[in-house]
Amino acid sequence: MRPIAKLPSAALALTVAVTACGGGGEATTQAGPVTLRMTVWTASEAHLKLLNDIAAGFTKAKVKFESLPVDTYTTTLTTQIAGGNAPDLAWILERSAPDFVGSGALAPVGGKLENRGELIPSATRLWEKDGELYAYPFSTSPLGVFVNTDLLKQAGQKPPGKGWTWDEAMAAAAAVAKKGKAGLAIPDFEYKEWGVLAGIWGGWGAKAWSDDGATCGFNSPEMVGAMTFIHKSIFVDKAVPGPGTTVDFFAGDAAMAISQVSRAGLLKDAKFGWELLPLPAGPKGEYAVIGQAGVGVLKKSPNAELATEFLAYFTNAANSAKLAQFFPPARSSQLNAETLAKSNPLLKPEQLQSVVIDGINKGTVKPVHKGQEELSQTVRAALDPLWRPDADVKAVLDDVCAKIQPMLGA
């Protein structure tokens, strides 16, 4: 996700009109059927069609999906809440989870969810407080590496396999770059969204801050080692496209890309051979990093009870299986290669097992902290000097900690 910018001038809205049918019951007011409004950050036709199909089966209300620009999603959502225009339900980014859960903005939903006990603990941790669940982790998607096997072959590189290392990955990426194509693309990074780099620095055992969130970790030996490796890969080895360069792996322009499994659909008509692998091992061994999102009911919603019923319906076993086409589920009963293969036909069972299932079971979520939006912008600005060929990595990371340590302890 990109950093917060100015508020959008308009939001794209998709209304799903649902006609109540016998036996379903219909919530009504003097004006007619209740309309539930749910904010989402996707405008993808495929995503919205899926939401359409699911909502069409809920007979108790009409549902309106409001697509907000991702660049300003959280700012727009919080502005709506503060202005008395809170949606009934909202997708919430993992980086905003501590603020939404901790502030009391969300209504408890755990008691209404179908088979809550089968939700994987590592997936619900961000969305819990004092034993209560405040959002359903509908998308728990580990980072993996998509590989263009044709470009590797053309550069004289062997196809990588499970158990590969970052040294091997960057060497292969550099070899492809020398042949005129890009090496390793990091689509969501763009030298702004630094949290995506956890997909690399996790191999060094590095952390943005301590587990309790109180101490900066950017200038730790592990992070300095990881960032030195990343810096060298960009400016010396040319294995990673430099600042200002946009590369589309899914169009065949790069050897590799760090991304989430939901992007596999972009390869449906690919004209090149490709593979999906777990993140390479680093000096500290194998690891996994997860991107996550939850759906919560806003406490200020005038229809909070009905919205919670819709959330329970939206996330029941049948609909969770449908959502798995794009959003890996957190239900243990569905976290198997056979179930996931039904909604992800482009991926092989071994890819689903090694990247998605193993990743969810052992992975850690990208960096999150209370006050994340302000914190993220401060880190981004402090890291800007790092993206220069002559950067002093340790000095830059020391400065990051100097800037954010007072915020961590606040």
PDB file of N, CA and C in Angstrom, residues 180 248 298 323 330 398:
ATOM      1  N   GLY A 180      19.440  -7.347 -20.166  1.00  0.00           N
ATOM      2  CA  GLY A 180      18.537  -6.293 -20.618  1.00  0.00           C
ATOM      3  C   GLY A 180      17.159  -6.261 -20.000  1.00  0.00           C
ATOM      4  N   ASP A 248       6.996  -4.252 -14.829  1.00  0.00           N
ATOM      5  CA  ASP A 248       5.828  -5.122 -14.688  1.00  0.00           C
ATOM      6  C   ASP A 248       6.248  -6.571 -14.910  1.00  0.00           C
ATOM      7  N   LEU A 298     -18.354  -1.235  12.164  1.00  0.00           N
ATOM      8  CA  LEU A 298     -18.134   0.020  12.887  1.00  0.00           C
ATOM      9  C   LEU A 298     -19.143   0.185  14.010  1.00  0.00           C
ATOM     10  N   LEU A 323     -14.169 -16.629  -1.375  1.00  0.00           N
ATOM     11  CA  LEU A 323     -13.207 -15.534  -1.218  1.00  0.00           C
ATOM     12  C   LEU A 323     -11.771 -16.012  -1.408  1.00  0.00           C
ATOM     13  N   ALA A 330      -8.496 -17.927   6.663  1.00  0.00           N
ATOM     14  CA  ALA A 330      -7.860 -18.179   7.953  1.00  0.00           C
ATOM     15  C   ALA A 330      -8.498 -19.370   8.661  1.00  0.00           C
ATOM     16  N   ASP A 398      20.573   4.670  11.770  1.00  0.00           N
ATOM     17  CA  ASP A 398      20.659   5.333  13.078  1.00  0.00           C
ATOM     18  C   ASP A 398      19.717   6.531  13.120  1.00  0.00           C
TER      19      ASP A 398
END
